[in-house]
PDB file of C-alpha atoms in Angstrom:
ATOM      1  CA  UNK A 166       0.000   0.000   0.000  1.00 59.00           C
ATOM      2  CA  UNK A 167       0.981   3.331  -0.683  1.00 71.00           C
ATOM      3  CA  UNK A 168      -0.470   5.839   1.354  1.00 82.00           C
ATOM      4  CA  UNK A 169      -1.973   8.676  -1.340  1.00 85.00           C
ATOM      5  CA  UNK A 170      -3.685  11.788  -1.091  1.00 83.00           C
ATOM      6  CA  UNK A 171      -6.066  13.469  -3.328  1.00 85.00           C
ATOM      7  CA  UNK A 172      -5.242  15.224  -6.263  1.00 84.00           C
ATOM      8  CA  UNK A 173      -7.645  17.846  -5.557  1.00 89.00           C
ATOM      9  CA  UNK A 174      -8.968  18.803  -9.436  1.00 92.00           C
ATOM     10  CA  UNK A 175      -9.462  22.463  -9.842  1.00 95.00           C
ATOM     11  CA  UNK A 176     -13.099  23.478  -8.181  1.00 96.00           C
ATOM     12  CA  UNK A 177     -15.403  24.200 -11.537  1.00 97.00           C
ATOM     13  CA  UNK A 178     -14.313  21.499 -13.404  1.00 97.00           C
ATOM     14  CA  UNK A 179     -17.101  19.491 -15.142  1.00 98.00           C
ATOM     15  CA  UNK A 180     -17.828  16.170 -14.623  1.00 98.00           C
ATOM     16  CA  UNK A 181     -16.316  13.825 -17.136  1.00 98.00           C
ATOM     17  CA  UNK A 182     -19.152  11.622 -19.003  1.00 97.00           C
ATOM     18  CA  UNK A 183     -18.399   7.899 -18.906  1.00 98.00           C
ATOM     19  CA  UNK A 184     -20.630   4.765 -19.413  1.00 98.00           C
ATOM     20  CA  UNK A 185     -19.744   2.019 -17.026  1.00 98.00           C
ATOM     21  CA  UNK A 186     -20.946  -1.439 -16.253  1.00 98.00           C
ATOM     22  CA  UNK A 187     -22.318  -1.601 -12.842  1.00 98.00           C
ATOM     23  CA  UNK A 188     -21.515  -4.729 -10.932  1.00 98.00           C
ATOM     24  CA  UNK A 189     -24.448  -6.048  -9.366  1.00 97.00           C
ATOM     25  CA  UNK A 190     -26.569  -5.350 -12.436  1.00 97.00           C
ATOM     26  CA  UNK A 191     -24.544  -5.385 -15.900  1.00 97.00           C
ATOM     27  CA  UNK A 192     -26.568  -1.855 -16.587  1.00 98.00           C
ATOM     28  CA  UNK A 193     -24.506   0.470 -18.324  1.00 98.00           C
ATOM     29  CA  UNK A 194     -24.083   4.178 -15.766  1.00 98.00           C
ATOM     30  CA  UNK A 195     -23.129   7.183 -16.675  1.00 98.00           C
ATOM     31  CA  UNK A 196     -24.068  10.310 -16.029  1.00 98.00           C
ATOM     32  CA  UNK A 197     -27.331  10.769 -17.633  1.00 98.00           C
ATOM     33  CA  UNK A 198     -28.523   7.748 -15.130  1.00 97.00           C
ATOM     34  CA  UNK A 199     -28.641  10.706 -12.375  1.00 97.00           C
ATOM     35  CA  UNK A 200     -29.596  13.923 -14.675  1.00 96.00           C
ATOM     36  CA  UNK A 201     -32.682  14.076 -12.793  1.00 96.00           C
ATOM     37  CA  UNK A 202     -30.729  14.522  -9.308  1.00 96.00           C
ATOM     38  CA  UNK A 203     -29.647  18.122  -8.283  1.00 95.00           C
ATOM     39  CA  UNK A 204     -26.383  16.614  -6.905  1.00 97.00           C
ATOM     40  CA  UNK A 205     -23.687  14.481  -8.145  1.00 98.00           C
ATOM     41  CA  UNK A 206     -21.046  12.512  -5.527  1.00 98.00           C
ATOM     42  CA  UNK A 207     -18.774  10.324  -7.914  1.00 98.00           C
ATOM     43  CA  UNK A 208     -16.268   7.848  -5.148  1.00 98.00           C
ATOM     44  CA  UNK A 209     -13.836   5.701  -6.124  1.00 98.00           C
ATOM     45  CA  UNK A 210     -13.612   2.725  -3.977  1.00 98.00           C
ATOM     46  CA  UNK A 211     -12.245  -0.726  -3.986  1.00 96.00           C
ATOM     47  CA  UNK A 212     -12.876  -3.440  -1.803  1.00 96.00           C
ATOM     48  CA  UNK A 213      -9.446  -4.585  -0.247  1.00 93.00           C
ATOM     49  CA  UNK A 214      -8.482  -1.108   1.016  1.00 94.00           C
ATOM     50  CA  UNK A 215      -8.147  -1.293   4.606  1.00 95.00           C
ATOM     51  CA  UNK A 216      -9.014   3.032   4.430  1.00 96.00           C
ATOM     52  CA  UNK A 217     -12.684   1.530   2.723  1.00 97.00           C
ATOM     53  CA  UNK A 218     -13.099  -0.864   4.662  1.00 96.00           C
ATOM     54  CA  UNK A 219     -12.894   1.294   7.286  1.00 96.00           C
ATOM     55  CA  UNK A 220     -16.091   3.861   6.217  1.00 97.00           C
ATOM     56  CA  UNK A 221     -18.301   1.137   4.506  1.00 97.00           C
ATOM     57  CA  UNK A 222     -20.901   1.641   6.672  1.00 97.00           C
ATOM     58  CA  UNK A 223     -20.988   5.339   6.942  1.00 97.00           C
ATOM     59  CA  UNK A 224     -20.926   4.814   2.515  1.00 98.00           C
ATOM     60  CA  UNK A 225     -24.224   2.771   3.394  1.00 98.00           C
ATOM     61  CA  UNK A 226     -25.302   5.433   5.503  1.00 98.00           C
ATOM     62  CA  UNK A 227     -24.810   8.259   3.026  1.00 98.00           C
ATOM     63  CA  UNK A 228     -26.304   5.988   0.260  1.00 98.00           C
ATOM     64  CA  UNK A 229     -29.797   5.912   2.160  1.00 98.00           C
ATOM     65  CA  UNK A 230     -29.232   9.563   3.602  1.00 98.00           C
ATOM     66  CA  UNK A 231     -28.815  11.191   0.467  1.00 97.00           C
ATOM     67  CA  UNK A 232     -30.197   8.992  -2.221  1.00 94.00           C
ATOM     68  CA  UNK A 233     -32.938  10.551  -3.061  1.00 94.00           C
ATOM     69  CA  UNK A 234     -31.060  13.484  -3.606  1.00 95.00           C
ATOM     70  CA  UNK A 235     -28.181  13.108  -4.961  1.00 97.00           C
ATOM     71  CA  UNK A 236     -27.082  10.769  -7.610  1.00 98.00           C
ATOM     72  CA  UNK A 237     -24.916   8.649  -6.334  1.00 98.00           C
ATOM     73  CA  UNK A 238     -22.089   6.750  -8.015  1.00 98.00           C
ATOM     74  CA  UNK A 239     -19.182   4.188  -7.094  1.00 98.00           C
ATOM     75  CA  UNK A 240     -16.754   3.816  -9.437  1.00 98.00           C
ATOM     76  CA  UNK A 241     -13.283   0.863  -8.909  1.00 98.00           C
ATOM     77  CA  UNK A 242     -10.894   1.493 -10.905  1.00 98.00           C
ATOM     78  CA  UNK A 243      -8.355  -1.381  -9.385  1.00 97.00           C
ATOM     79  CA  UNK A 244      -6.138  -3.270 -11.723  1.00 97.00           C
ATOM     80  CA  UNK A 245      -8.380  -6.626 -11.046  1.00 96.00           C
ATOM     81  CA  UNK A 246      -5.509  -9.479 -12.266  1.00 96.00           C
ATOM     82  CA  UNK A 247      -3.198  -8.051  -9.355  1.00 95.00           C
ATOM     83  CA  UNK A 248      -5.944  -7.282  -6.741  1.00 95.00           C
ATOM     84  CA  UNK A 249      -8.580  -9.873  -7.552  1.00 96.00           C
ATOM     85  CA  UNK A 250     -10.598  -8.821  -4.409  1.00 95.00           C
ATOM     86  CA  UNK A 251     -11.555  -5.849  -7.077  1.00 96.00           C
ATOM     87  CA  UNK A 252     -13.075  -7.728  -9.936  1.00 97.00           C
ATOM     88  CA  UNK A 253     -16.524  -7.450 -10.453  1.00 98.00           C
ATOM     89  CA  UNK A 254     -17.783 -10.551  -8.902  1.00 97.00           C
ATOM     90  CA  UNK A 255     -16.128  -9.688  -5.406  1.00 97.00           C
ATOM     91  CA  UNK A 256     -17.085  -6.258  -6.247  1.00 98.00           C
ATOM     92  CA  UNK A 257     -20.997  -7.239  -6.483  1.00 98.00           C
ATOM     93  CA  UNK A 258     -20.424  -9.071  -3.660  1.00 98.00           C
ATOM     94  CA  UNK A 259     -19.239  -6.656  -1.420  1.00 97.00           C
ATOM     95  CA  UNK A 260     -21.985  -4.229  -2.366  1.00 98.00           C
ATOM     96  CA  UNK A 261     -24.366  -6.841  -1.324  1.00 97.00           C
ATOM     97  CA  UNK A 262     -22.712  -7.318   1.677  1.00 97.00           C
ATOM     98  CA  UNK A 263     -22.251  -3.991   2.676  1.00 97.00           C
ATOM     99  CA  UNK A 264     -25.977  -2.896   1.295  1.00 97.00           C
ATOM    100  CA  UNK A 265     -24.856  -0.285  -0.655  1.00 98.00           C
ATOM    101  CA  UNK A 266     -28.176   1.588  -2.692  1.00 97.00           C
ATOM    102  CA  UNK A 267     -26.491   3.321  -5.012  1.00 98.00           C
ATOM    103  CA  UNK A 268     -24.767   1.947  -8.397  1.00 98.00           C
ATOM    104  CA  UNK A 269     -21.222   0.149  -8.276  1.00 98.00           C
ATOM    105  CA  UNK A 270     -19.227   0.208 -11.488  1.00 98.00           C
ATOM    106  CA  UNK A 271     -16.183  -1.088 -12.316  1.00 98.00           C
ATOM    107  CA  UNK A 272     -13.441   1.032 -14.865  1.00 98.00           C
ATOM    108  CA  UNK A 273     -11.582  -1.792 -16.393  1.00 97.00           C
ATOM    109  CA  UNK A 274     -10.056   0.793 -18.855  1.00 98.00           C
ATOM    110  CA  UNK A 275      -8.921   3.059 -15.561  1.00 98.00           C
ATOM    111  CA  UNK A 276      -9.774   5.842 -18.152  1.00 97.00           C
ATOM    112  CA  UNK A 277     -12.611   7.055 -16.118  1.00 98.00           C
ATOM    113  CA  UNK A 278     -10.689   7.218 -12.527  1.00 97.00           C
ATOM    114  CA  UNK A 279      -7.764   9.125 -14.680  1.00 96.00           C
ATOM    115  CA  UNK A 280     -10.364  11.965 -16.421  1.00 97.00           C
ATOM    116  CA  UNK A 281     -11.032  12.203 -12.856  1.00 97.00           C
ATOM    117  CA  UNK A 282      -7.215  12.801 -11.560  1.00 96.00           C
ATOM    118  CA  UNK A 283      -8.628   9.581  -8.915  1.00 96.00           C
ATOM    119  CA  UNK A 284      -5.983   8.540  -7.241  1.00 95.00           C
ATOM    120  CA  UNK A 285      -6.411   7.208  -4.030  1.00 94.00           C
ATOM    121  CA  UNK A 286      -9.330   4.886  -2.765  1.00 96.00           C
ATOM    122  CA  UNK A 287     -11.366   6.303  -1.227  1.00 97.00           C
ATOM    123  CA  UNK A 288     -11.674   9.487  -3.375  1.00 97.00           C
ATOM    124  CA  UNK A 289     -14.729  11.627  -3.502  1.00 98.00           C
ATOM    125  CA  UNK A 290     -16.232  14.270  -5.961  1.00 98.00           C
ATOM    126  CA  UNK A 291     -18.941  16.495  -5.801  1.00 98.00           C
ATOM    127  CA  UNK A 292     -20.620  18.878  -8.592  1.00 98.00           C
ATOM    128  CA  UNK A 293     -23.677  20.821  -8.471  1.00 97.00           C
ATOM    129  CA  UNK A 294     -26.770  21.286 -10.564  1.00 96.00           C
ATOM    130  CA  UNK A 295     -24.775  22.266 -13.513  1.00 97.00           C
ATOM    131  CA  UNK A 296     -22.186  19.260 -12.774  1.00 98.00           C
ATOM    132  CA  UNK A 297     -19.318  21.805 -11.856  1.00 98.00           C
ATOM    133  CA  UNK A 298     -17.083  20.206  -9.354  1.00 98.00           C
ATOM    134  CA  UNK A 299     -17.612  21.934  -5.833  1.00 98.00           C
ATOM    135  CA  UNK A 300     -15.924  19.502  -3.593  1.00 97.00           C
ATOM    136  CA  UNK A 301     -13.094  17.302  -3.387  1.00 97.00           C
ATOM    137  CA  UNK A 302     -11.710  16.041  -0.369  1.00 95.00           C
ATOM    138  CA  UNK A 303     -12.147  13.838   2.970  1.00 97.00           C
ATOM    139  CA  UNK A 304     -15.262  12.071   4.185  1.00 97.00           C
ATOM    140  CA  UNK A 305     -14.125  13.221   7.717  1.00 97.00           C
ATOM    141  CA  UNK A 306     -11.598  13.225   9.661  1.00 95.00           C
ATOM    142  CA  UNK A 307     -11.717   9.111  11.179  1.00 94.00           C
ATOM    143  CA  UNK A 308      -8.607   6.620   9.347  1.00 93.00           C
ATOM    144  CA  UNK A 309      -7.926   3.656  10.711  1.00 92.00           C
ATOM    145  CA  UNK A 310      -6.506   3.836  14.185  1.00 89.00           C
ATOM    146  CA  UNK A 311      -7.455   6.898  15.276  1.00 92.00           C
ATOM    147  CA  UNK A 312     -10.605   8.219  17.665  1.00 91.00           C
ATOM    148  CA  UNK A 313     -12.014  10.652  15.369  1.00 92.00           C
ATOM    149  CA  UNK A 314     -15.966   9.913  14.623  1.00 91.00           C
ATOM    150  CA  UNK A 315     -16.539   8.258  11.380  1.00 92.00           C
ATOM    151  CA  UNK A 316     -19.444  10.114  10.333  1.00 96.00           C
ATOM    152  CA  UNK A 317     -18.971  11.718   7.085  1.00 96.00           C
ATOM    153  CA  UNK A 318     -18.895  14.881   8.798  1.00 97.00           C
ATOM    154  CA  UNK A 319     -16.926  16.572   5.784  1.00 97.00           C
ATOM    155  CA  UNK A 320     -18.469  15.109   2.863  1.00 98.00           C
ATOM    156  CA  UNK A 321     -22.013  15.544   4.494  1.00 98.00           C
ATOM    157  CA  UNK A 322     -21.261  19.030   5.305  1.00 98.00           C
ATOM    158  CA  UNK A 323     -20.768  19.566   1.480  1.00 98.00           C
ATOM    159  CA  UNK A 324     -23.562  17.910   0.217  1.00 98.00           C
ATOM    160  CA  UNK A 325     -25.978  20.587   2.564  1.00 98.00           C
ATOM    161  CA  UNK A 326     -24.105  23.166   1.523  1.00 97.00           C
ATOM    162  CA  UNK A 327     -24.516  22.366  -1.940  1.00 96.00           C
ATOM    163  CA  UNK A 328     -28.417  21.382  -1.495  1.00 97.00           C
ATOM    164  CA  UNK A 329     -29.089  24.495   0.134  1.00 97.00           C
ATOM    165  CA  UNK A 330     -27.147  26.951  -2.392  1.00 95.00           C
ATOM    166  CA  UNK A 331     -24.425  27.997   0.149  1.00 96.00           C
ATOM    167  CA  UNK A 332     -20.867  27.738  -0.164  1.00 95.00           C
ATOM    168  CA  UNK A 333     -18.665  24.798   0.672  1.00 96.00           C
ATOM    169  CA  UNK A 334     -17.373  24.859   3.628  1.00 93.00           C
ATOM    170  CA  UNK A 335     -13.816  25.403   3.879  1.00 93.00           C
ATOM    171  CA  UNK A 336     -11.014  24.085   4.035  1.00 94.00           C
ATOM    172  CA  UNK A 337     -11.260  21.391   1.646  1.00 96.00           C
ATOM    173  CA  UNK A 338      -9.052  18.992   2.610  1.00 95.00           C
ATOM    174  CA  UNK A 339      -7.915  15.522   0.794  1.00 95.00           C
ATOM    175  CA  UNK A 340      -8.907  12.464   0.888  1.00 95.00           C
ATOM    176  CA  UNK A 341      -6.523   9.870   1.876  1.00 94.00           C
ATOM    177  CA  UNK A 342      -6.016   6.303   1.300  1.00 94.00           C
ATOM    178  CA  UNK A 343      -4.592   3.677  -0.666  1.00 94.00           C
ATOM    179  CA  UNK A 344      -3.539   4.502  -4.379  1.00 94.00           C
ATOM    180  CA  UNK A 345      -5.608   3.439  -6.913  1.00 95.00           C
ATOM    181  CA  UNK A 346      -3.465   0.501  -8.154  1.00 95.00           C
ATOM    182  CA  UNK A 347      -2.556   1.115 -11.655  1.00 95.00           C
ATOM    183  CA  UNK A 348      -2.144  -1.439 -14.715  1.00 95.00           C
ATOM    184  CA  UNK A 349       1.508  -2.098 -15.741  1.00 93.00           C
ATOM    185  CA  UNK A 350       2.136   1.171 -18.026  1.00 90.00           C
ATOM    186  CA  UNK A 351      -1.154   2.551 -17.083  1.00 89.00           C
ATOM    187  CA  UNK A 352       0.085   5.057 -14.476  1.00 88.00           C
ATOM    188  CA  UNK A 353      -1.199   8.557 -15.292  1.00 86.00           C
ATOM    189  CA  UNK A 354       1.023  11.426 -15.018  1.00 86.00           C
ATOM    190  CA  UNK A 355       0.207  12.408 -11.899  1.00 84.00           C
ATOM    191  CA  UNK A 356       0.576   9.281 -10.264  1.00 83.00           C
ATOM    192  CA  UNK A 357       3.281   9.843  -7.162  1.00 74.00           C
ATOM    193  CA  UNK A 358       2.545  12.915  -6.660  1.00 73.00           C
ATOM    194  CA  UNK A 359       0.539  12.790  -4.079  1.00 69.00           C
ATOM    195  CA  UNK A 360       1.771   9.830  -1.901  1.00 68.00           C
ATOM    196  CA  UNK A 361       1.908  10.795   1.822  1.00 55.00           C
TER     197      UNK A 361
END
């Protein structure tokens, strides 16, 4: 593991389009799935990260918190022959498991998690109405090990914000986690840049 931070795209930025196969399902996502949703939260995830694994349950929490308002997407972007606890099938599994409402997909092409400068798991977007990114950064404040609350604090704080047409808090600060684990010769250019 290689401890990694966010890359914190540039606030405004658009959403990159993408049409992914979602785990549980086979259905193609992409962003005209949630058009009808006033907010858009984009994570990248995996399942063997021990920094997932530790806020699974708050993900399931936010899932049925903010479903109905936000659309909601998962996206692993794993290299799946090195980590196979990030294929699909343990993928669909886990999102059983864990009782996640809101669509898994999987990037095989790790095109997707790279329009998105992803590179840790977990790693969280946010964009408004008009899909213009207007958070980036930490669920909260918990990791693994320490005593801070894992309740989403940070990335719940946003979403109100955002819902209620007031500013993001601030500071934004990265996410942190394990680095999205790249295919041989696959490693965008920013990859390393932001390792803890």
């Amino acid at each position: 593991m290689v401890l990694t931070a966010s890359m914190m795209l540039e606030l405004g930025t658009l959403a990159p389009d993408f049409a992914l196969p979602e785990v549980t399902t086979g259905e193609t996502i992409s962003l005209a799935t949630v058009a009808d949703r006033p907010l858009l939260l984009v994570m990248f995830l995996c399942r063997h990260c021990p920094y997932v694994k530790h806020i699974q349950a708050e993900l399931a929490r936010l899932g049925q918190d903010w479903g109905d308002r936000a659309g909601i997407i998962a996206i692993s972007a794993n290299d799946a022959v090195a980590y196979p606890d990030d294929a699909p099938d343990r993928l669909a599994d886990w999102a059983r498991d864990c009782g996640f409402n809101f669509p898994l997909c999987y990037d095989e092409t790790q095109a997707v998690a790279q329009a998105y400068s992803a590179a840790c798991t977990p790693d969280f977007f946010v964009f408004n109405r008009d899909r213009a990114l207007v958070y980036r950064g930490q669920l909260d404040r918990s990791r693994p090990g320490n005593p801070e609350p894992n309740d989403g604090a940070d990335l719940r704080a946003a979403l109100a914000a955002v819902w209620a047409g007031e500013p993001v808090p601030e500071p934004q600060i990265p996410s942190l986690g394990c680095n999205i684990k790249w295919k041989p010769g696959n490693e965008p250019t920013y990859f390393g840049l932001s390792v803890v």
